[in-house]
Every structure is written in structure tokens, then in C-alpha cells.
Amino acid sequence: MRKFLIPTLLLALISPSCAAILGIGAGVVISQDMQDSNTFVAQVEEDIDVAWAMVKVSLAKQSKVPLHVDNSLRAAVARIDDADVTVSVEIYDMSQVRLIVSARKMGVTSREIAELVFNRVVQNFAKAQ
């Protein structure tokens, strides 16, 4: 019985149905990579705490409703032009931080709104220096 079971399992793993499942998994990875093109990233020379404070102030000025803030992750979600805009601040190196901006409107990434908010946040950093 074992002699028959092992080849059957191996054949099942190589069958086209498994290849279809692997293809679906690859499709998810590809779509996630495509969504990354709608995310805007900038490196700014600023202290992490100052940068985080500036991002929150900038988002608060642009949003008509209160922000959802996660201070431990340094990430904030704002409602701007009917889209949920997520901005996070990460340490890049000793003197720089990375700003990451993405937006979703009606469940779909919105490159236009992400770019608009990104430009406003970066302009605030330029004005402060």
C-alpha cells in the first residue's frame, strides 16, 4: 500500500491543479508589486521625532476628521478627499528618515491622492528647513 501511496501523492503535487494554485499565488505577489508603484517614498534629513510631529500636523491640516494615529509604529491614517491616506515615518539612517505615503479610495489604491498628500507633506519639510 505504501508503494502505491507515495507515487500517488507525488503525482498529485505535480498535477496541473497544483500548478494553478501556484499561479494564483504568483498573481497575488505580482499585484502587490504593482500596488507599490502607487506608494510614494522620500528620504528627509530630520530627527525622527520632529519628522513624526511634522507629518501629524500636515495630515491634520489636510483632513477634516481626526487622524487615526499609531505612535508606536509612527503611522497615521487620515481621511482626505474621501480616501484613506496612510503616512508612516521610519528611521533610514543616523540623520535621515523615510516618509511613506499611500492612499486607498473605495478600496482601490489612488495614486493621485497619494501623490497630492505626499507633495504637501514634503513641502512642509522644505518650508521648515
GROMACS .gro file of C-alpha atoms in nm:
model
  129
    1MET     CA    1   0.000   0.000   0.000
    2ARG     CA    2   0.283   0.243   0.083
    3LYS     CA    3   0.444   0.179  -0.253
    4PHE     CA    4   0.124   0.296  -0.419
    5LEU     CA    5   0.055   0.591  -0.186
    6ILE     CA    6   0.388   0.776  -0.221
    7PRO     CA    7   0.386   0.793  -0.604
    8THR     CA    8   0.021   0.898  -0.596
    9LEU     CA    9   0.099   1.187  -0.361
   10LEU     CA   10   0.395   1.293  -0.574
   11LEU     CA   11   0.178   1.283  -0.884
   12ALA     CA   12  -0.085   1.493  -0.711
   13LEU     CA   13   0.174   1.760  -0.627
   14ILE     CA   14   0.286   1.782  -0.988
   15SER     CA   15  -0.065   1.784  -1.135
   16PRO     CA   16  -0.199   2.091  -1.322
   17SER     CA   17  -0.432   2.179  -1.036
   18CYS     CA   18  -0.133   2.244  -0.810
   19ALA     CA   19   0.028   2.447  -1.086
   20ALA     CA   20  -0.288   2.658  -1.100
   21ILE     CA   21  -0.268   2.714  -0.725
   22LEU     CA   22   0.095   2.820  -0.758
   23GLY     CA   23  -0.007   3.054  -1.042
   24ILE     CA   24  -0.271   3.215  -0.822
   25GLY     CA   25  -0.009   3.270  -0.552
   26ALA     CA   26   0.225   3.428  -0.805
   27GLY     CA   27  -0.058   3.655  -0.924
   28VAL     CA   28  -0.103   3.789  -0.574
   29VAL     CA   29   0.266   3.870  -0.547
   30ILE     CA   30   0.260   4.044  -0.885
   31SER     CA   31  -0.045   4.254  -0.794
   32GLN     CA   32   0.117   4.358  -0.467
   33ASP     CA   33   0.427   4.471  -0.658
   34MET     CA   34   0.208   4.673  -0.892
   35GLN     CA   35   0.040   4.845  -0.598
   36ASP     CA   36   0.379   4.955  -0.468
   37SER     CA   37   0.408   5.192  -0.766
   38ASN     CA   38   0.126   5.391  -0.604
   39THR     CA   39   0.329   5.441  -0.288
   40PHE     CA   40   0.547   5.749  -0.259
   41VAL     CA   41   0.868   5.746  -0.057
   42ALA     CA   42   1.102   6.030   0.039
   43GLN     CA   43   1.415   6.049   0.250
   44VAL     CA   44   1.437   6.360   0.461
   45GLU     CA   45   1.720   6.485   0.680
   46GLU     CA   46   1.538   6.531   1.008
   47ASP     CA   47   1.519   6.386   1.356
   48ILE     CA   48   1.263   6.103   1.375
   49ASP     CA   49   1.054   6.269   1.648
   50VAL     CA   50   1.048   6.605   1.470
   51ALA     CA   51   0.956   6.438   1.140
   52TRP     CA   52   0.675   6.241   1.303
   53ALA     CA   53   0.535   6.556   1.462
   54MET     CA   54   0.551   6.742   1.129
   55VAL     CA   55   0.371   6.460   0.949
   56LYS     CA   56   0.088   6.458   1.204
   57VAL     CA   57   0.048   6.836   1.180
   58SER     CA   58   0.047   6.825   0.800
   59LEU     CA   59  -0.214   6.547   0.791
   60ALA     CA   60  -0.431   6.721   1.050
   61LYS     CA   61  -0.437   7.034   0.832
   62GLN     CA   62  -0.543   6.833   0.527
   63SER     CA   63  -0.806   6.613   0.695
   64LYS     CA   64  -1.149   6.725   0.809
   65VAL     CA   65  -1.183   6.436   1.055
   66PRO     CA   66  -0.948   6.327   1.336
   67LEU     CA   67  -0.648   6.115   1.245
   68HIS     CA   68  -0.602   5.751   1.344
   69VAL     CA   69  -0.253   5.753   1.491
   70ASP     CA   70  -0.028   5.466   1.598
   71ASN     CA   71   0.262   5.636   1.776
   72SER     CA   72   0.449   5.311   1.838
   73LEU     CA   73   0.467   5.241   1.462
   74ARG     CA   74   0.479   5.610   1.366
   75ALA     CA   75   0.193   5.560   1.124
   76ALA     CA   76  -0.117   5.772   1.074
   77VAL     CA   77  -0.429   5.732   0.864
   78ALA     CA   78  -0.615   6.043   0.754
   79ARG     CA   79  -0.938   6.084   0.557
   80ILE     CA   80  -0.857   6.320   0.268
   81ASP     CA   81  -1.082   6.366  -0.039
   82ASP     CA   82  -1.283   6.054   0.054
   83ALA     CA   83  -0.966   5.843   0.059
   84ASP     CA   84  -0.781   5.678   0.346
   85VAL     CA   85  -0.427   5.809   0.329
   86THR     CA   86  -0.160   5.627   0.527
   87VAL     CA   87   0.165   5.802   0.611
   88SER     CA   88   0.444   5.638   0.805
   89VAL     CA   89   0.783   5.759   0.921
   90GLU     CA   90   1.078   5.522   0.953
   91ILE     CA   91   1.439   5.565   1.055
   92TYR     CA   92   1.657   5.542   0.744
   93ASP     CA   93   2.000   5.612   0.890
   94MET     CA   94   2.153   5.828   1.162
   95SER     CA   95   2.043   6.160   1.014
   96GLN     CA   96   1.759   6.070   0.777
   97VAL     CA   97   1.406   5.939   0.798
   98ARG     CA   98   1.191   5.783   0.531
   99LEU     CA   99   0.837   5.907   0.464
  100ILE     CA  100   0.599   5.657   0.305
  101VAL     CA  101   0.262   5.771   0.168
  102SER     CA  102  -0.014   5.560   0.015
  103ALA     CA  103  -0.387   5.613  -0.040
  104ARG     CA  104  -0.695   5.397  -0.095
  105LYS     CA  105  -1.025   5.530  -0.222
  106MET     CA  106  -1.324   5.295  -0.231
  107GLY     CA  107  -1.091   5.001  -0.170
  108VAL     CA  108  -0.863   5.080  -0.465
  109THR     CA  109  -0.524   5.246  -0.449
  110SER     CA  110  -0.534   5.610  -0.550
  111ARG     CA  111  -0.209   5.731  -0.698
  112GLU     CA  112  -0.338   6.087  -0.747
  113ILE     CA  113  -0.440   6.143  -0.385
  114ALA     CA  114  -0.126   5.974  -0.252
  115GLU     CA  115   0.087   6.199  -0.472
  116LEU     CA  116  -0.106   6.511  -0.365
  117VAL     CA  117  -0.065   6.437   0.006
  118PHE     CA  118   0.298   6.332  -0.045
  119ASN     CA  119   0.379   6.665  -0.215
  120ARG     CA  120   0.210   6.864   0.062
  121VAL     CA  121   0.396   6.678   0.337
  122VAL     CA  122   0.732   6.717   0.158
  123GLN     CA  123   0.662   7.090   0.104
  124ASN     CA  124   0.610   7.128   0.478
  125PHE     CA  125   0.951   6.976   0.537
  126ALA     CA  126   1.105   7.212   0.279
  127LYS     CA  127   0.944   7.515   0.448
  128ALA     CA  128   1.074   7.409   0.790
  129GLN     CA  129   1.437   7.395   0.675
   0.00000   0.00000   0.00000
